[in-house]
Tab-separated table of C-alpha atoms and ligand atoms in Angstrom:
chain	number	residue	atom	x	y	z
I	593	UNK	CA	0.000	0.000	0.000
I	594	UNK	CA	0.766	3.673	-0.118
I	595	UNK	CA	0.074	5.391	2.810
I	596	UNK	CA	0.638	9.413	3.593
I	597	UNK	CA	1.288	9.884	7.136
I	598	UNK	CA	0.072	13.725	8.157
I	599	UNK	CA	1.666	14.493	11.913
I	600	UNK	CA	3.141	16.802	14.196
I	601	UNK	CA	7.304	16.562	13.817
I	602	UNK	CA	8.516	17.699	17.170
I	603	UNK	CA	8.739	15.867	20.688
I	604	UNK	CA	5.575	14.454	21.754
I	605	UNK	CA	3.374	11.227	21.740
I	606	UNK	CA	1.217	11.942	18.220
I	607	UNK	CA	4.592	12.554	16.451
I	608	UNK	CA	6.501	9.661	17.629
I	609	UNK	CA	3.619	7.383	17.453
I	610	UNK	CA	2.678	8.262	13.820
I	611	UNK	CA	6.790	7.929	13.401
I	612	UNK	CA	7.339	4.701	14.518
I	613	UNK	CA	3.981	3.500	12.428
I	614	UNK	CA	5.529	4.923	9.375
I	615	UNK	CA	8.997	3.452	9.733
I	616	UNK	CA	7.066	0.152	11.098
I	617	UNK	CA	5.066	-0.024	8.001
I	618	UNK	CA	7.850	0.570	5.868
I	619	UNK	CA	9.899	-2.698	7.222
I	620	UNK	CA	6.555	-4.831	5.539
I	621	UNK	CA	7.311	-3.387	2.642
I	622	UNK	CA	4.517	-0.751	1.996
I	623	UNK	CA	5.603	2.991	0.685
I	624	UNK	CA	5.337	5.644	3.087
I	625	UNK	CA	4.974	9.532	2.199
I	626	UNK	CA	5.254	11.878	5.872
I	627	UNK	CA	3.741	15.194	4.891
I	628	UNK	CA	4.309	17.850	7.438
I	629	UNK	CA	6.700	21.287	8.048
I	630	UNK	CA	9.368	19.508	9.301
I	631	UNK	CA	11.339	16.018	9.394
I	632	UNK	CA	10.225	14.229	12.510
I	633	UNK	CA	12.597	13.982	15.110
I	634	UNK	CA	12.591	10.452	14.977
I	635	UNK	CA	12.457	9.640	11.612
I	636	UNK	CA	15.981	8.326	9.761
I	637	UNK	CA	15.309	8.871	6.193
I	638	UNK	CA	17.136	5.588	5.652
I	639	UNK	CA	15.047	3.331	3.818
I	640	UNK	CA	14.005	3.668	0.281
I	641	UNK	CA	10.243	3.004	1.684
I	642	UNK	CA	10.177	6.286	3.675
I	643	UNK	CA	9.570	9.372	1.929
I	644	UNK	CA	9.659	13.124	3.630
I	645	UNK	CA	7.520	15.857	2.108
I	646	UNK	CA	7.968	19.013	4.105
I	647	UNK	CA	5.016	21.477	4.008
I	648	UNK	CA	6.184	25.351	3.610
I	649	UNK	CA	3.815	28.191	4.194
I	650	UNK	CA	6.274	31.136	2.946
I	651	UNK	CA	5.722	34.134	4.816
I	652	UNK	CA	3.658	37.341	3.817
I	653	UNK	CA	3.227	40.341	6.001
I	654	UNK	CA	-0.834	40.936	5.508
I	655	UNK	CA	-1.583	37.856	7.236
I	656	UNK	CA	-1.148	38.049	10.904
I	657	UNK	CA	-1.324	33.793	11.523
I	658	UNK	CA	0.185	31.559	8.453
I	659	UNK	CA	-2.463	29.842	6.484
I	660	UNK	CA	-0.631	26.255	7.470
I	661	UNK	CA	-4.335	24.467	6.200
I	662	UNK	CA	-4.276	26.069	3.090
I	663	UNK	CA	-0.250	24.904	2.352
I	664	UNK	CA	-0.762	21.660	4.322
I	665	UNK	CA	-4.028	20.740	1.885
I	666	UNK	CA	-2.402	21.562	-1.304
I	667	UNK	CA	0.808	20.007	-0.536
I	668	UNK	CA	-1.865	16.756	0.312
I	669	UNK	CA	-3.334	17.074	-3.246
I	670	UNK	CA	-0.160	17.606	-4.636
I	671	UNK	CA	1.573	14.310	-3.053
I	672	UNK	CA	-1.406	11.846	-3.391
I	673	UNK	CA	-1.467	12.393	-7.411
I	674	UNK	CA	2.102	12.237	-7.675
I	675	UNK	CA	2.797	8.968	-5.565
I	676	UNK	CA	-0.675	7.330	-6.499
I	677	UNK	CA	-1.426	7.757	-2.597
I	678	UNK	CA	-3.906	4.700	-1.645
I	679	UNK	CA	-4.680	5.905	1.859
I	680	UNK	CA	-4.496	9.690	3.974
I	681	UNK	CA	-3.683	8.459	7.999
I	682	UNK	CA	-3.966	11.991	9.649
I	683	UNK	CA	-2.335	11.663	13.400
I	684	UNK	CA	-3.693	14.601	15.678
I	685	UNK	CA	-7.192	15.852	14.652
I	686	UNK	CA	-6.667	19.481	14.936
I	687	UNK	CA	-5.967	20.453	12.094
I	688	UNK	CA	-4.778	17.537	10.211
I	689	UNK	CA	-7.914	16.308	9.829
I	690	UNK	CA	-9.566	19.363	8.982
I	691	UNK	CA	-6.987	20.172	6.479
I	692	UNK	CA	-7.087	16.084	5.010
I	693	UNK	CA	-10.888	16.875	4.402
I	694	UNK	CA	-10.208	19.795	2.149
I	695	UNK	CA	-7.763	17.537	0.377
I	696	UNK	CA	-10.311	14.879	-0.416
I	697	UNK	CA	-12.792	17.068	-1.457
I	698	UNK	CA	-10.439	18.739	-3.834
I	699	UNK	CA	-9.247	15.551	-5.151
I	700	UNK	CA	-12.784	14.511	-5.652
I	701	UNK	CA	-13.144	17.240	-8.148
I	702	UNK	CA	-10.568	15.454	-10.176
I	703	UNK	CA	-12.105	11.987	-9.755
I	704	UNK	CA	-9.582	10.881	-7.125
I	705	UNK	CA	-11.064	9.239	-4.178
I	706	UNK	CA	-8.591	8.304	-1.351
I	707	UNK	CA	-9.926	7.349	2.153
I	708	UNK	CA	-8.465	9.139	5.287
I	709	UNK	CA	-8.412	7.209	8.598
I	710	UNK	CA	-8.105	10.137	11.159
I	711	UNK	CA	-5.884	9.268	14.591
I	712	UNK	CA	-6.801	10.821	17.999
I	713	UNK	CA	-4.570	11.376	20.300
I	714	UNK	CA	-5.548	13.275	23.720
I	715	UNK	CA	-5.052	16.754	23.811
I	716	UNK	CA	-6.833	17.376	20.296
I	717	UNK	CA	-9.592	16.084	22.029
I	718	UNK	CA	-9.648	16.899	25.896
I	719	UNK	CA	-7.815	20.571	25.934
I	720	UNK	CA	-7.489	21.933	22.795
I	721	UNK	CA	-10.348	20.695	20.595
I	722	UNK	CA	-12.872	21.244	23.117
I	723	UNK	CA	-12.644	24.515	23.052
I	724	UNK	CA	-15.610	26.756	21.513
I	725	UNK	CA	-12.897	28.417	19.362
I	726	UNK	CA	-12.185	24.862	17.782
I	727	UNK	CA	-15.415	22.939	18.482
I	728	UNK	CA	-17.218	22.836	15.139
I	729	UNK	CA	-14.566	22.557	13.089
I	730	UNK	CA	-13.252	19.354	15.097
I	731	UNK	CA	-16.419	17.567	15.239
I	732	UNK	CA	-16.883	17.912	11.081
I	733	UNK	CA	-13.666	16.655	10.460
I	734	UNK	CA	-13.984	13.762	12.809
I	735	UNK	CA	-17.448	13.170	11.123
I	736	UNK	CA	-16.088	13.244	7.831
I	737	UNK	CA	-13.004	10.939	8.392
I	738	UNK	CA	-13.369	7.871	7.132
I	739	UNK	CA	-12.414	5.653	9.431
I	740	UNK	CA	-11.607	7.421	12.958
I	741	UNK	CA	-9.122	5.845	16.024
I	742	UNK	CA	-8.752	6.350	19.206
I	743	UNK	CA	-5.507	5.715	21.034
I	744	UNK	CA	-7.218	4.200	24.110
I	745	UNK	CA	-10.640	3.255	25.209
I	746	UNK	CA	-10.222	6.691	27.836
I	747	UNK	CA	-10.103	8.606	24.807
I	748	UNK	CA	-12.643	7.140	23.165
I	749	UNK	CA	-15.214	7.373	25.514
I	750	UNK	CA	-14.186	11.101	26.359
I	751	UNK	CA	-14.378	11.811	22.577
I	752	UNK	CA	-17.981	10.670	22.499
I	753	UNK	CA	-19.049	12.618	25.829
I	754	UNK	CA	-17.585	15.961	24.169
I	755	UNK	CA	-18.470	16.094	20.885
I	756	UNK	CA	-21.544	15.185	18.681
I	757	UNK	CA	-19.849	12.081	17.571
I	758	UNK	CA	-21.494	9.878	14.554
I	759	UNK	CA	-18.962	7.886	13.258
I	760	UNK	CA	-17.889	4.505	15.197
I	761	UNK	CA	-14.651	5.258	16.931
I	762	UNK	CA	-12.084	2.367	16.898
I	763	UNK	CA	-9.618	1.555	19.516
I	764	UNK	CA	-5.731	0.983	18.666
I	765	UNK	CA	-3.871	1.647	21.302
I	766	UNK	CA	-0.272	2.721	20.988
I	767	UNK	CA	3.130	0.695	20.590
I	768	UNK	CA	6.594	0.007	21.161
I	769	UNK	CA	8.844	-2.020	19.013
I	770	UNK	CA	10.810	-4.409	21.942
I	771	UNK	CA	12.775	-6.272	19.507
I	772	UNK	CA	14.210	-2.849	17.990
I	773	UNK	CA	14.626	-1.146	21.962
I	774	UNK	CA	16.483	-4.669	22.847
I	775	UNK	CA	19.138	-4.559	20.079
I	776	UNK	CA	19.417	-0.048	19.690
I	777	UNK	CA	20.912	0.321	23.059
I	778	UNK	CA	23.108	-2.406	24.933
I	779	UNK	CA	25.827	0.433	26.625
I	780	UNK	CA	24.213	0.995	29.969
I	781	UNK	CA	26.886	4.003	31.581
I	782	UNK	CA	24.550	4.016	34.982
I	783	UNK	CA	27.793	5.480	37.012
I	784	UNK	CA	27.639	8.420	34.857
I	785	UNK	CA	24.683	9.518	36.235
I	786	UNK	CA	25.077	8.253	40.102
I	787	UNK	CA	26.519	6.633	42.481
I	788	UNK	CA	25.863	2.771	42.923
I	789	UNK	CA	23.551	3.764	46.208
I	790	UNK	CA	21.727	6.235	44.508
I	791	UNK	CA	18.359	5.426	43.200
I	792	UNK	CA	17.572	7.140	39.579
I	793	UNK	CA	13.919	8.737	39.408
I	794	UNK	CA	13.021	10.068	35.856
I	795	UNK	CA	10.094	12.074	34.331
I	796	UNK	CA	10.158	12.876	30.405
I	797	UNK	CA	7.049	15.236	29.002
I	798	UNK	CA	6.915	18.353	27.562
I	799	UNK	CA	6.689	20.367	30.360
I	800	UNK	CA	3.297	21.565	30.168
I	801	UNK	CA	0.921	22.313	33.109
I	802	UNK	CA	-0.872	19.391	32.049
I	803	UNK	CA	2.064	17.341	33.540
I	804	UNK	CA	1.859	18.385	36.892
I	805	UNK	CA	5.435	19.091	37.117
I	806	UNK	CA	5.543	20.609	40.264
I	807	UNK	CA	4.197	17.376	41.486
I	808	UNK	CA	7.193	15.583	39.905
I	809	UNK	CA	9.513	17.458	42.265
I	810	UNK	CA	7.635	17.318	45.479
I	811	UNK	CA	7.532	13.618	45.077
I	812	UNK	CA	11.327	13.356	44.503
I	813	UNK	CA	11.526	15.359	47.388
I	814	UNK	CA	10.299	13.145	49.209
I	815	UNK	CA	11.797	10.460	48.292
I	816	UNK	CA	15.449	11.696	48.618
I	817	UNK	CA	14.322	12.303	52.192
I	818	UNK	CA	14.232	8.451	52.563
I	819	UNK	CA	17.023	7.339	50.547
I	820	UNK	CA	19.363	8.693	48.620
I	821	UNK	CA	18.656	9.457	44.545
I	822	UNK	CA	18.714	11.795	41.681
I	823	UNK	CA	15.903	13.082	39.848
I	824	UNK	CA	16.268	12.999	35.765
I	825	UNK	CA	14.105	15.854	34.150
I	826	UNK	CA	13.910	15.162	30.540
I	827	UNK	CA	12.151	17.534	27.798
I	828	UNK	CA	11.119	21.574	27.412
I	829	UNK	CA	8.782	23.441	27.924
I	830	UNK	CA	6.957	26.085	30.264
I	831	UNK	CA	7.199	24.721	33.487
I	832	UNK	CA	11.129	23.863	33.434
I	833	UNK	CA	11.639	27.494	34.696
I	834	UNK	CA	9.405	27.567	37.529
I	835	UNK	CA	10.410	23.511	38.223
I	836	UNK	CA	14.126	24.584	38.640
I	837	UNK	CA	13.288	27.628	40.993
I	838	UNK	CA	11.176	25.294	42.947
I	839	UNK	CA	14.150	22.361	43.330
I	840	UNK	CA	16.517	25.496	44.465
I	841	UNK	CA	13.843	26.599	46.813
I	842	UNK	CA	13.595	23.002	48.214
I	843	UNK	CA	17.290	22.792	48.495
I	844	UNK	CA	17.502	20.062	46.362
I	845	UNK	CA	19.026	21.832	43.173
I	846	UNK	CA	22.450	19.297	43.671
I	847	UNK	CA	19.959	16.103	42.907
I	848	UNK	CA	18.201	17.105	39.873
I	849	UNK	CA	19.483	16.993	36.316
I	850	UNK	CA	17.584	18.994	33.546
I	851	UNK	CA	18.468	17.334	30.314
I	852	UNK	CA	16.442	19.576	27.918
I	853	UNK	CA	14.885	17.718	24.839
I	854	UNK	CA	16.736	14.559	24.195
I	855	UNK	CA	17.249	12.068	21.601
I	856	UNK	CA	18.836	9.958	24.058
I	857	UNK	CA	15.895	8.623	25.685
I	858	UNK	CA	16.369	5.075	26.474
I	859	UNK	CA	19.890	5.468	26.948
I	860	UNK	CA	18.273	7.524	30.308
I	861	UNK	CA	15.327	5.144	30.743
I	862	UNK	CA	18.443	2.200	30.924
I	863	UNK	CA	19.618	3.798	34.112
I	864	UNK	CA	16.206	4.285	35.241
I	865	UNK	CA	14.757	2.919	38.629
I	866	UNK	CA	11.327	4.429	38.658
I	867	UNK	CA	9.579	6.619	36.237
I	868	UNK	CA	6.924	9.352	37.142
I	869	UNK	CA	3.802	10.993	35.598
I	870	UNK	CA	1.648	12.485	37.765
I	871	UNK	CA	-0.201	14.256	34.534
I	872	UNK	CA	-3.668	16.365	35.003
I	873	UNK	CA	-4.500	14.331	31.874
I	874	UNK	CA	-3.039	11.680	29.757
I	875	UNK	CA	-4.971	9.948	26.905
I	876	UNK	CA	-2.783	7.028	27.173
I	877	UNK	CA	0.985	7.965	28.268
I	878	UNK	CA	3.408	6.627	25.799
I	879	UNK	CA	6.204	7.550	28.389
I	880	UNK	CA	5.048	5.205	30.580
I	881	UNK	CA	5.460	2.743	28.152
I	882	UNK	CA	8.298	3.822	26.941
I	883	UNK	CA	9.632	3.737	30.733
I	884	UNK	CA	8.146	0.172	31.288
I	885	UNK	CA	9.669	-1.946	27.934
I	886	UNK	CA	12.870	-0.041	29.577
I	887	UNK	CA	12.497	-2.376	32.697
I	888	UNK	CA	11.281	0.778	34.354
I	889	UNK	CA	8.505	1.042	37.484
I	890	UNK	CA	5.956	3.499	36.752
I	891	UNK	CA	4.349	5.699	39.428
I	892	UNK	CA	1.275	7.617	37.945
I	893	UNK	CA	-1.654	9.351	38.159
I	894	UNK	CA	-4.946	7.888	37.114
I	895	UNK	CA	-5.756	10.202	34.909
I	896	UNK	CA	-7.513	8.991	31.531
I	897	UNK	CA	-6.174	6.534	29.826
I	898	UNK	CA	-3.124	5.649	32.227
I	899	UNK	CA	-5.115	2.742	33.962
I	900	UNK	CA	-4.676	0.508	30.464
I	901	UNK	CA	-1.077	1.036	30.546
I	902	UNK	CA	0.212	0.893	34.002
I	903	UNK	CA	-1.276	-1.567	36.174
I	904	UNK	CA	-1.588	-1.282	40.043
I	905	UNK	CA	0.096	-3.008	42.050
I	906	UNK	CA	2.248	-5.074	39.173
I	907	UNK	CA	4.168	-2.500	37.129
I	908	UNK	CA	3.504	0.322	39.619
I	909	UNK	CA	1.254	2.376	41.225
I	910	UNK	CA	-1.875	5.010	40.182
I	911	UNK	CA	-3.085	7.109	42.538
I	912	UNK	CA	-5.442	10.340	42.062
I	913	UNK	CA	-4.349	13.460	40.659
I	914	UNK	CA	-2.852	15.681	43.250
I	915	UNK	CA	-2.213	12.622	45.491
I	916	UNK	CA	1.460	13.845	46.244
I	917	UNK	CA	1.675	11.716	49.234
I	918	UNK	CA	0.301	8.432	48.577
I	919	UNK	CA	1.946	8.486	44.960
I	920	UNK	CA	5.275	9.636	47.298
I	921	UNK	CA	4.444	6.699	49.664
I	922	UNK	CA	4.133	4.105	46.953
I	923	UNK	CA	7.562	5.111	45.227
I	924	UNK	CA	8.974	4.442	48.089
I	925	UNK	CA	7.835	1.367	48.503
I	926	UNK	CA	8.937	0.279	45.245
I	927	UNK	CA	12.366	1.592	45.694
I	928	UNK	CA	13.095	0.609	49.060
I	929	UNK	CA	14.651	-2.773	48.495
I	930	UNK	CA	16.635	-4.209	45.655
I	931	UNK	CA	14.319	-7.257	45.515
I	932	UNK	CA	11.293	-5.160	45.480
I	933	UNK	CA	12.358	-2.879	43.017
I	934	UNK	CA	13.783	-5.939	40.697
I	935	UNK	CA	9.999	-7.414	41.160
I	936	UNK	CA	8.586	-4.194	39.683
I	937	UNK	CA	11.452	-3.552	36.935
I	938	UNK	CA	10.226	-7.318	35.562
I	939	UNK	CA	6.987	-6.286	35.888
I	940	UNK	CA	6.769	-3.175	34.258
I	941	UNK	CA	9.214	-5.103	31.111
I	942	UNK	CA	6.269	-8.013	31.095
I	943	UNK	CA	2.971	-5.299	30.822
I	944	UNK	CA	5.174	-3.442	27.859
I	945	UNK	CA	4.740	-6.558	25.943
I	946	UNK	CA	1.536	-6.842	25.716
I	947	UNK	CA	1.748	-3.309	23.234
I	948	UNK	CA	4.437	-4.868	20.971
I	949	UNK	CA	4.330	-3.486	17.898
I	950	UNK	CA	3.630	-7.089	16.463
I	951	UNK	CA	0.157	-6.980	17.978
I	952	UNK	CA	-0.756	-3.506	16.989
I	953	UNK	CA	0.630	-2.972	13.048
I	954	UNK	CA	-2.108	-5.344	11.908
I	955	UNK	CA	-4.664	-3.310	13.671
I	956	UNK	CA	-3.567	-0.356	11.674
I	957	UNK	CA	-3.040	-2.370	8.163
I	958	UNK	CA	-6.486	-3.973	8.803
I	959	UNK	CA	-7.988	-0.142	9.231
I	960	UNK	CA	-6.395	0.890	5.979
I	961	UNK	CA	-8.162	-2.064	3.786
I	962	UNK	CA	-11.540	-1.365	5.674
I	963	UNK	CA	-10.861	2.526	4.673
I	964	UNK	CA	-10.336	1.141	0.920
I	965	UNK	CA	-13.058	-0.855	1.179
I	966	UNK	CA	-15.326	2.235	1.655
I	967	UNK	CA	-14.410	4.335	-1.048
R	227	GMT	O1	1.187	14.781	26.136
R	227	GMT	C1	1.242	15.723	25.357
R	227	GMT	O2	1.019	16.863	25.710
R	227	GMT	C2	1.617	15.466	23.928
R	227	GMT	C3	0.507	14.786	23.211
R	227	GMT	C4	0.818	14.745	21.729
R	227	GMT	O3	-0.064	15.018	20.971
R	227	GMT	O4	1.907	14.445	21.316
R	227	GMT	O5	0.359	13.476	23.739
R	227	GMT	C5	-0.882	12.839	23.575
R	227	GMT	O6	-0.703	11.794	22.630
R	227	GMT	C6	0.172	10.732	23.063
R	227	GMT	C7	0.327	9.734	21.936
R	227	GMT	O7	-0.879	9.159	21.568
R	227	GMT	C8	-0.388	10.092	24.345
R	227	GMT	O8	0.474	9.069	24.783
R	227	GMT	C9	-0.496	11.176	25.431
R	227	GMT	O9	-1.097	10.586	26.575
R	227	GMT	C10	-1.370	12.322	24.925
R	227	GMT	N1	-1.321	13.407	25.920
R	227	GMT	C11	-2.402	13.808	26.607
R	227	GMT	O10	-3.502	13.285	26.493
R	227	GMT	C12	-2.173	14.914	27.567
């Protein structure tokens, strides 16, 4: 098949997630085309399967926002005559899915009928979507997808409660490719990073209030009252600033590493005791998983769609949002003993499985031939 792949190219779950599809389906042989205004971070143009088409909305003084729609549509039309495109995958409804639409119809005009499967992924749904601003416009274009997902069964059922849903809404949850993670990074430099007491705590996100950041650091805090660790901060974004006054504040400034953005994230997760995400709001957490096929305990909130990830009790612990001190209590527990915390580490390893990519490619493929079948 060809498949276009529309997504967002920075750090973040709908990005990496419609990455690794893309590179995934490429490996079985089928011709991918990403479409979007810059090269995803983690895409290696390596194989003659992948193909990058970067979408560029030149810059003219009388408008005060960048039409990106109007470029992203016409670079869609554009792409799916030249390559023969046999299915649109949009990842991230707003406004991928919006600006797919205007594609199809366009194409239409010319007798070209290609079926777009649109991808949901959290925050185009539960924060930014929602909004009035955004409302109609997301609910059309979900109508008018083809064939609509849903990254978990959280999301779904939120998706359904906030908008005027009438197409069915399919779950495929996200994925991790172990036998890739197993073989990428064998180099393990944990003494880089701390000493052979220390316990290694680590929270990757973009930053965002959604995140609960400051809950991050009170939790370290108190767990480096018990025991000594370090705390590994991992990404950008607006609460970094206010998250390093408040580890200064709290005396702790000595203990905590911000890394920035990295590319490097499972040579951290490899020296990684005990990941945290105590998020407001999490469709599904893809760091979690990416923290548990890392042999990494999760302590999280159970916010959304967290609860079909991590699973109390066996590769961590979910407590409420806000609950500093239980989820505080509970990491504790986990790291207290070596034997405890080797429990959990298997633990966490076994639950990743279950999201291999092995189980979840066909999902997509078999979306993609329903989608055909349609048009
Ligand atoms: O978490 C973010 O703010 C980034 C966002 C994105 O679009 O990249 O992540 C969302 O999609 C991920 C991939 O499907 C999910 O794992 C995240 O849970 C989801 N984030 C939220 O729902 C807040």
């Amino acid at each position: 098949m060809k498949i276009a792949i529309v997504c967002y190219p920075t750090f973040g779950g709908s990005g990496v997630v419609a990455t690794e599809l893309g590179i995934s389906l490429a490996k079985l042989n089928h011709e991918v085309h990403f479409i979007t205004y810059k090269q995803p971070v983690r895409l290696n143009l390596l194989n003659p399967n992948i193909h990058f088409h970067e979408v560029n909305v030149p810059e003219y003084p009388l408008f005060h926002y960048q039409p990106y729609e109007l470029a992203l549509s016409s670079k869609l039309v554009d792409t799916i005559k030249k390559y023969k495109i046999d299915v649109l995958h949009v990842h991230y409804a707003i406004p991928h899915a919006y600006a797919g639409y205007m594609a199809k119809k366009m194409l239409a005009e010319e007798g070209i009928h290609v079926p777009m499967v649109t991808t949901l992924h959290g925050t185009d749904i539960t924060l930014v979507g929602n909004h009035p601003f955004y409302k109609p416009a997301v609910t059309f274009s979900i109508n008018k997808s083809d064939i609509v997902t849903s990254v978990s069964q959280s999301l779904k059922e939120d998706t359904l409660r906030l908008f005027d849903i009438e197409k069915e809404i399919e779950v495929v949850p996200n994925f991790i490719d172990i036998a890739q993670k197993k073989t990428s990074f064998t180099d393990c430099q944990r003494e880089l990073m701390a000493t052979p007491e220390e316990r290694i705590v680590t929270h990757i996100s973009n930053f965002r209030s959604v995140k609960r950041i400051s809950d991050v650091v009170d939790i370290f805090y108190n767990i480096q009252k018990k025991m000594p660790a370090k705390l590994l901060m991992v990404g950008e974004g607006p609460e970094r600033e206010p998250a390093e006054q408040r580890c200064k504040e709290l005396g702790i400034k000595d203990k905590v590493i911000f890394f920035g953005n990295s590319n490097e994230v499972d040579k951290i997760l490899c020296f990684s005791d005990l990941f945290l995400l105590p998020s407001e709001r999490e469709s599904f957490g893809l760091a979690a998983l990416e923290a548990m096929v890392n042999k990494v305990s999760v302590i999280s909130s159970n916010a959304g769609g967290i609860p079909e990830v991590n699973s109390q009790g066996v590769s961590g612990y979910l407590s409420n949002v806000g609950n500093v001190k239980e989820m505080s209590h509970n990491a504790i527990k986990i790291l207290k003993d070596d034997a405890t915390l080797e429990m959990f580490k298997e633990n966490a390893y076994r639950e990743a499985m279950k999201f291999d990519v092995s189980n979840i490619i066909p999902l997509y493929i078999k979306t993609y031939e329903s989608a055909l079948a349609i048009i």
